[in-house]
Amino acid sequence: MDKKGIKIVTIGGGSSYTPEFVEGLIKRYDELPVRELWLVDIENGKEKLEIVGHLAKRMVERSGLPIQIHLSLDRKEALKNADFVTTQIRVGLLDARIKDERIPLKHGMIGQETNGAGGMFKALRTIPVLLDIAKDIQRLCPKAWLINFTNPAGMVTEALLKHSEHKKVIGVCNVPINMTYSIASLLQVDPEDVHITFGGLNHMLYGLDIQVNGVSKIKDVIELMSSAENQLSMKNIAPLPWDKDFLNALQAIPSPYHRYYYKTEAMLKKEILEFNQGKTRAEVVKETEAELFELYKDKHLDIKPPQLEKRGGAYYSDTACNLISSIYTDKRDIQTLNTKNNGAISSLPDDTVVEVNCIVTRNGPIPLSVGPLPISVQGLVQQIKSFELTTVDAAVTGSYDKALLALCINPLITDDKKAKLILDEMLEAHKDYLPQFFN
Ligand code: G6P
């Protein structure tokens, strides 16, 4: 890496989340001296890129730091000599997410961005684009780390590690850091003192143990979480309370996303209500985004506005910037990442992607051993892994059969005939972004 400073390229730079990333880089400048940040987007995203890009420039100007912000619609030009590439794209924009949520709900199934049929379709649209980006990286900046936040982050990372020549790929998500912050706040301790043994997959993650200064606190956390006012959740997931007996029996901390699997009926009921009001999460986010971009246009704004915290991705920049910083400084600290299993979870195949604690080195993450998952969670995790692998296969080959099979493996799709109806309707609705199924 060039000692004169780091070059980061962010693909999907026009995202409303970018100011959080810029704030994270400014905060860490002493240990992570970024020389250039290239924000890249597509022609369709030009207006957003300019609005966000100018806000980023004002934020840097306020900081007085010598970070250069470049805005570009030319991905190949931007990638040359990059040290890190971050990807945060949404193929088909929020309108595609609205379809991912509304079509399954119309058929009485959970409609969610990264779970169930919605998650599968987001993967089908996104994986080919990410593979293309990885191809450019391999050609133009082969030493760069590709750090992917694009959802569904687990499946995208799986596809990249399996099908791309570029192997310096890490998937990140803000769920582990959010769980750590929330648990620290429940225990009234500093997040730095909380060590959670995480194990599972992206958005299918369990806290298997919690240590505070060497003492296990999992029982205390379960007790605290059993009270209605202490629900761990995120802005995008309704904080439906966990049942005390269930948590006691599970003896693990479920992630906020597990509500879709253990509380399917209640979540579905809530989503159907939102569907009827035209207020699915994507529809709400579309309004929030419009408000955010209005704020971002203000020439006097030179900080990340607090309104961004209404989004589920809060703290994603901590995850991203901590990772980049630890690779750059060879810090060897522990972070929870999506990477190749390599035996860390012995009940999952070695060559698939898992979300686990890793030591972060200059040469990338080294996953820490978890052993087998507890039998109580192993089945669900393995089932989701089968769904993910079958979806990746469908995304790469454009196979209708594989897509149908993936849907039927997913526990949120409860009927094979409906799976076919949903599949056909979603293929048609997303046709423009699924050339692999139509050519
Ligand atoms: C969570 C997830 C992210 C996801 C976000 C959606 O934080 O971990 O992967 O992107 O929620 O939030 P939104 O505000 O777009 O619904």
PDB file of N, CA and C in Angstrom, residues 100-155:
ATOM      1  N   ASP A 100     -39.759  -6.661  -4.223  1.00  0.00           N
ATOM      2  CA  ASP A 100     -39.285  -7.796  -3.410  1.00  0.00           C
ATOM      3  C   ASP A 100     -40.133  -7.966  -2.157  1.00  0.00           C
ATOM      4  N   GLU A 101     -40.610  -6.845  -1.637  1.00  0.00           N
ATOM      5  CA  GLU A 101     -41.403  -6.930  -0.411  1.00  0.00           C
ATOM      6  C   GLU A 101     -42.877  -7.189  -0.695  1.00  0.00           C
ATOM      7  N   ARG A 102     -43.408  -6.521  -1.742  1.00  0.00           N
ATOM      8  CA  ARG A 102     -44.862  -6.578  -1.950  1.00  0.00           C
ATOM      9  C   ARG A 102     -45.339  -7.869  -2.635  1.00  0.00           C
ATOM     10  N   ILE A 103     -44.540  -8.387  -3.569  1.00  0.00           N
ATOM     11  CA  ILE A 103     -45.044  -9.564  -4.311  1.00  0.00           C
ATOM     12  C   ILE A 103     -45.198 -10.781  -3.381  1.00  0.00           C
ATOM     13  N   PRO A 104     -44.201 -11.146  -2.582  1.00  0.00           N
ATOM     14  CA  PRO A 104     -44.428 -12.293  -1.678  1.00  0.00           C
ATOM     15  C   PRO A 104     -45.606 -12.042  -0.726  1.00  0.00           C
ATOM     16  N   LEU A 105     -45.725 -10.804  -0.247  1.00  0.00           N
ATOM     17  CA  LEU A 105     -46.817 -10.513   0.704  1.00  0.00           C
ATOM     18  C   LEU A 105     -48.186 -10.700   0.043  1.00  0.00           C
ATOM     19  N   LYS A 106     -48.267 -10.347  -1.216  1.00  0.00           N
ATOM     20  CA  LYS A 106     -49.519 -10.544  -1.958  1.00  0.00           C
ATOM     21  C   LYS A 106     -49.942 -12.018  -1.924  1.00  0.00           C
ATOM     22  N   HIS A 107     -48.936 -12.909  -1.862  1.00  0.00           N
ATOM     23  CA  HIS A 107     -49.227 -14.346  -1.817  1.00  0.00           C
ATOM     24  C   HIS A 107     -49.189 -14.894  -0.381  1.00  0.00           C
ATOM     25  N   GLY A 108     -49.178 -13.985   0.574  1.00  0.00           N
ATOM     26  CA  GLY A 108     -49.261 -14.412   1.971  1.00  0.00           C
ATOM     27  C   GLY A 108     -47.947 -14.923   2.556  1.00  0.00           C
ATOM     28  N   MET A 109     -46.809 -14.499   1.992  1.00  0.00           N
ATOM     29  CA  MET A 109     -45.498 -14.912   2.533  1.00  0.00           C
ATOM     30  C   MET A 109     -44.716 -13.656   2.927  1.00  0.00           C
ATOM     31  N   ILE A 110     -43.790 -13.836   3.877  1.00  0.00           N
ATOM     32  CA  ILE A 110     -42.951 -12.707   4.316  1.00  0.00           C
ATOM     33  C   ILE A 110     -42.297 -12.045   3.095  1.00  0.00           C
ATOM     34  N   GLY A 111     -42.373 -10.710   3.058  1.00  0.00           N
ATOM     35  CA  GLY A 111     -41.695  -9.969   1.984  1.00  0.00           C
ATOM     36  C   GLY A 111     -40.594  -9.161   2.625  1.00  0.00           C
ATOM     37  N   GLN A 112     -39.372  -9.592   2.431  1.00  0.00           N
ATOM     38  CA  GLN A 112     -38.267  -8.909   3.137  1.00  0.00           C
ATOM     39  C   GLN A 112     -37.079  -8.791   2.197  1.00  0.00           C
ATOM     40  N   GLU A 113     -36.322  -7.726   2.431  1.00  0.00           N
ATOM     41  CA  GLU A 113     -35.204  -7.393   1.544  1.00  0.00           C
ATOM     42  C   GLU A 113     -34.141  -8.496   1.454  1.00  0.00           C
ATOM     43  N   THR A 114     -33.836  -9.163   2.558  1.00  0.00           N
ATOM     44  CA  THR A 114     -32.721 -10.118   2.530  1.00  0.00           C
ATOM     45  C   THR A 114     -33.132 -11.529   2.937  1.00  0.00           C
ATOM     46  N   ASN A 115     -34.382 -11.717   3.278  1.00  0.00           N
ATOM     47  CA  ASN A 115     -34.863 -13.044   3.701  1.00  0.00           C
ATOM     48  C   ASN A 115     -35.990 -13.489   2.774  1.00  0.00           C
ATOM     49  N   GLY A 116     -36.164 -14.793   2.689  1.00  0.00           N
ATOM     50  CA  GLY A 116     -37.276 -15.320   1.887  1.00  0.00           C
ATOM     51  C   GLY A 116     -37.115 -14.969   0.411  1.00  0.00           C
ATOM     52  N   ALA A 117     -38.279 -14.849  -0.276  1.00  0.00           N
ATOM     53  CA  ALA A 117     -38.255 -14.628  -1.724  1.00  0.00           C
ATOM     54  C   ALA A 117     -37.602 -13.288  -2.087  1.00  0.00           C
ATOM     55  N   GLY A 118     -37.842 -12.268  -1.269  1.00  0.00           N
ATOM     56  CA  GLY A 118     -37.249 -10.946  -1.546  1.00  0.00           C
ATOM     57  C   GLY A 118     -35.733 -11.033  -1.535  1.00  0.00           C
ATOM     58  N   GLY A 119     -35.208 -11.703  -0.520  1.00  0.00           N
ATOM     59  CA  GLY A 119     -33.753 -11.866  -0.410  1.00  0.00           C
ATOM     60  C   GLY A 119     -33.204 -12.638  -1.593  1.00  0.00           C
ATOM     61  N   MET A 120     -33.961 -13.653  -2.004  1.00  0.00           N
ATOM     62  CA  MET A 120     -33.478 -14.442  -3.146  1.00  0.00           C
ATOM     63  C   MET A 120     -33.409 -13.568  -4.397  1.00  0.00           C
ATOM     64  N   PHE A 121     -34.465 -12.788  -4.636  1.00  0.00           N
ATOM     65  CA  PHE A 121     -34.454 -11.971  -5.854  1.00  0.00           C
ATOM     66  C   PHE A 121     -33.412 -10.858  -5.803  1.00  0.00           C
ATOM     67  N   LYS A 122     -33.163 -10.340  -4.616  1.00  0.00           N
ATOM     68  CA  LYS A 122     -32.095  -9.316  -4.520  1.00  0.00           C
ATOM     69  C   LYS A 122     -30.761  -9.972  -4.892  1.00  0.00           C
ATOM     70  N   ALA A 123     -30.586 -11.204  -4.456  1.00  0.00           N
ATOM     71  CA  ALA A 123     -29.349 -11.927  -4.797  1.00  0.00           C
ATOM     72  C   ALA A 123     -29.268 -12.173  -6.303  1.00  0.00           C
ATOM     73  N   LEU A 124     -30.377 -12.584  -6.914  1.00  0.00           N
ATOM     74  CA  LEU A 124     -30.351 -12.896  -8.353  1.00  0.00           C
ATOM     75  C   LEU A 124     -29.994 -11.652  -9.178  1.00  0.00           C
ATOM     76  N   ARG A 125     -30.490 -10.491  -8.740  1.00  0.00           N
ATOM     77  CA  ARG A 125     -30.188  -9.258  -9.487  1.00  0.00           C
ATOM     78  C   ARG A 125     -28.762  -8.783  -9.239  1.00  0.00           C
ATOM     79  N   THR A 126     -28.288  -8.999  -8.001  1.00  0.00           N
ATOM     80  CA  THR A 126     -27.047  -8.358  -7.575  1.00  0.00           C
ATOM     81  C   THR A 126     -25.793  -9.151  -7.915  1.00  0.00           C
ATOM     82  N   ILE A 127     -25.863 -10.470  -7.783  1.00  0.00           N
ATOM     83  CA  ILE A 127     -24.642 -11.291  -7.909  1.00  0.00           C
ATOM     84  C   ILE A 127     -23.923 -11.092  -9.262  1.00  0.00           C
ATOM     85  N   PRO A 128     -24.648 -11.126 -10.393  1.00  0.00           N
ATOM     86  CA  PRO A 128     -23.919 -10.930 -11.653  1.00  0.00           C
ATOM     87  C   PRO A 128     -23.212  -9.570 -11.725  1.00  0.00           C
ATOM     88  N   VAL A 129     -23.825  -8.542 -11.150  1.00  0.00           N
ATOM     89  CA  VAL A 129     -23.215  -7.208 -11.201  1.00  0.00           C
ATOM     90  C   VAL A 129     -21.945  -7.185 -10.340  1.00  0.00           C
ATOM     91  N   LEU A 130     -22.016  -7.787  -9.168  1.00  0.00           N
ATOM     92  CA  LEU A 130     -20.831  -7.827  -8.295  1.00  0.00           C
ATOM     93  C   LEU A 130     -19.712  -8.650  -8.930  1.00  0.00           C
ATOM     94  N   LEU A 131     -20.081  -9.712  -9.636  1.00  0.00           N
ATOM     95  CA  LEU A 131     -19.052 -10.524 -10.305  1.00  0.00           C
ATOM     96  C   LEU A 131     -18.347  -9.702 -11.383  1.00  0.00           C
ATOM     97  N   ASP A 132     -19.104  -8.854 -12.035  1.00  0.00           N
ATOM     98  CA  ASP A 132     -18.529  -7.957 -13.053  1.00  0.00           C
ATOM     99  C   ASP A 132     -17.574  -6.946 -12.425  1.00  0.00           C
ATOM    100  N   ILE A 133     -18.002  -6.410 -11.303  1.00  0.00           N
ATOM    101  CA  ILE A 133     -17.157  -5.439 -10.595  1.00  0.00           C
ATOM    102  C   ILE A 133     -15.854  -6.133 -10.174  1.00  0.00           C
ATOM    103  N   ALA A 134     -15.971  -7.359  -9.654  1.00  0.00           N
ATOM    104  CA  ALA A 134     -14.778  -8.093  -9.197  1.00  0.00           C
ATOM    105  C   ALA A 134     -13.823  -8.358 -10.367  1.00  0.00           C
ATOM    106  N   LYS A 135     -14.401  -8.581 -11.544  1.00  0.00           N
ATOM    107  CA  LYS A 135     -13.571  -8.798 -12.732  1.00  0.00           C
ATOM    108  C   LYS A 135     -12.744  -7.533 -13.010  1.00  0.00           C
ATOM    109  N   ASP A 136     -13.390  -6.374 -12.933  1.00  0.00           N
ATOM    110  CA  ASP A 136     -12.671  -5.104 -13.153  1.00  0.00           C
ATOM    111  C   ASP A 136     -11.587  -4.912 -12.091  1.00  0.00           C
ATOM    112  N   ILE A 137     -11.903  -5.274 -10.858  1.00  0.00           N
ATOM    113  CA  ILE A 137     -10.924  -5.091  -9.774  1.00  0.00           C
ATOM    114  C   ILE A 137      -9.698  -5.969 -10.060  1.00  0.00           C
ATOM    115  N   GLN A 138      -9.964  -7.199 -10.444  1.00  0.00           N
ATOM    116  CA  GLN A 138      -8.867  -8.133 -10.708  1.00  0.00           C
ATOM    117  C   GLN A 138      -7.940  -7.591 -11.804  1.00  0.00           C
ATOM    118  N   ARG A 139      -8.523  -6.887 -12.746  1.00  0.00           N
ATOM    119  CA  ARG A 139      -7.740  -6.372 -13.868  1.00  0.00           C
ATOM    120  C   ARG A 139      -7.057  -5.049 -13.511  1.00  0.00           C
ATOM    121  N   LEU A 140      -7.774  -4.190 -12.795  1.00  0.00           N
ATOM    122  CA  LEU A 140      -7.284  -2.815 -12.642  1.00  0.00           C
ATOM    123  C   LEU A 140      -6.593  -2.532 -11.300  1.00  0.00           C
ATOM    124  N   CYS A 141      -6.923  -3.297 -10.282  1.00  0.00           N
ATOM    125  CA  CYS A 141      -6.289  -3.068  -8.976  1.00  0.00           C
ATOM    126  C   CYS A 141      -6.276  -4.398  -8.212  1.00  0.00           C
ATOM    127  N   PRO A 142      -5.539  -5.391  -8.725  1.00  0.00           N
ATOM    128  CA  PRO A 142      -5.632  -6.755  -8.165  1.00  0.00           C
ATOM    129  C   PRO A 142      -5.224  -6.867  -6.700  1.00  0.00           C
ATOM    130  N   LYS A 143      -4.506  -5.858  -6.197  1.00  0.00           N
ATOM    131  CA  LYS A 143      -4.106  -5.952  -4.785  1.00  0.00           C
ATOM    132  C   LYS A 143      -5.177  -5.407  -3.840  1.00  0.00           C
ATOM    133  N   ALA A 144      -6.225  -4.825  -4.421  1.00  0.00           N
ATOM    134  CA  ALA A 144      -7.234  -4.166  -3.567  1.00  0.00           C
ATOM    135  C   ALA A 144      -8.117  -5.187  -2.857  1.00  0.00           C
ATOM    136  N   TRP A 145      -8.531  -4.827  -1.659  1.00  0.00           N
ATOM    137  CA  TRP A 145      -9.542  -5.613  -0.949  1.00  0.00           C
ATOM    138  C   TRP A 145     -10.920  -5.141  -1.383  1.00  0.00           C
ATOM    139  N   LEU A 146     -11.770  -6.090  -1.701  1.00  0.00           N
ATOM    140  CA  LEU A 146     -13.166  -5.758  -2.013  1.00  0.00           C
ATOM    141  C   LEU A 146     -13.972  -5.985  -0.743  1.00  0.00           C
ATOM    142  N   ILE A 147     -14.551  -4.911  -0.250  1.00  0.00           N
ATOM    143  CA  ILE A 147     -15.333  -4.998   0.990  1.00  0.00           C
ATOM    144  C   ILE A 147     -16.791  -4.751   0.623  1.00  0.00           C
ATOM    145  N   ASN A 148     -17.564  -5.801   0.739  1.00  0.00           N
ATOM    146  CA  ASN A 148     -18.936  -5.729   0.241  1.00  0.00           C
ATOM    147  C   ASN A 148     -19.958  -5.546   1.354  1.00  0.00           C
ATOM    148  N   PHE A 149     -20.776  -4.470   1.238  1.00  0.00           N
ATOM    149  CA  PHE A 149     -21.933  -4.313   2.145  1.00  0.00           C
ATOM    150  C   PHE A 149     -23.206  -4.624   1.392  1.00  0.00           C
ATOM    151  N   THR A 150     -23.107  -4.786   0.090  1.00  0.00           N
ATOM    152  CA  THR A 150     -24.325  -4.937  -0.703  1.00  0.00           C
ATOM    153  C   THR A 150     -25.076  -6.187  -0.252  1.00  0.00           C
ATOM    154  N   ASN A 151     -26.337  -6.007  -0.001  1.00  0.00           N
ATOM    155  CA  ASN A 151     -27.164  -7.132   0.440  1.00  0.00           C
ATOM    156  C   ASN A 151     -27.654  -7.975  -0.721  1.00  0.00           C
ATOM    157  N   PRO A 152     -27.968  -9.221  -0.498  1.00  0.00           N
ATOM    158  CA  PRO A 152     -27.763  -9.982   0.735  1.00  0.00           C
ATOM    159  C   PRO A 152     -26.282 -10.325   0.880  1.00  0.00           C
ATOM    160  N   ALA A 153     -25.625  -9.682   1.871  1.00  0.00           N
ATOM    161  CA  ALA A 153     -24.157  -9.673   1.941  1.00  0.00           C
ATOM    162  C   ALA A 153     -23.556 -11.086   2.012  1.00  0.00           C
ATOM    163  N   GLY A 154     -24.230 -11.999   2.707  1.00  0.00           N
ATOM    164  CA  GLY A 154     -23.689 -13.357   2.825  1.00  0.00           C
ATOM    165  C   GLY A 154     -23.656 -14.058   1.468  1.00  0.00           C
ATOM    166  N   MET A 155     -24.782 -13.980   0.760  1.00  0.00           N
ATOM    167  CA  MET A 155     -24.868 -14.677  -0.538  1.00  0.00           C
ATOM    168  C   MET A 155     -23.960 -14.016  -1.570  1.00  0.00           C
TER     169      MET A 155
END
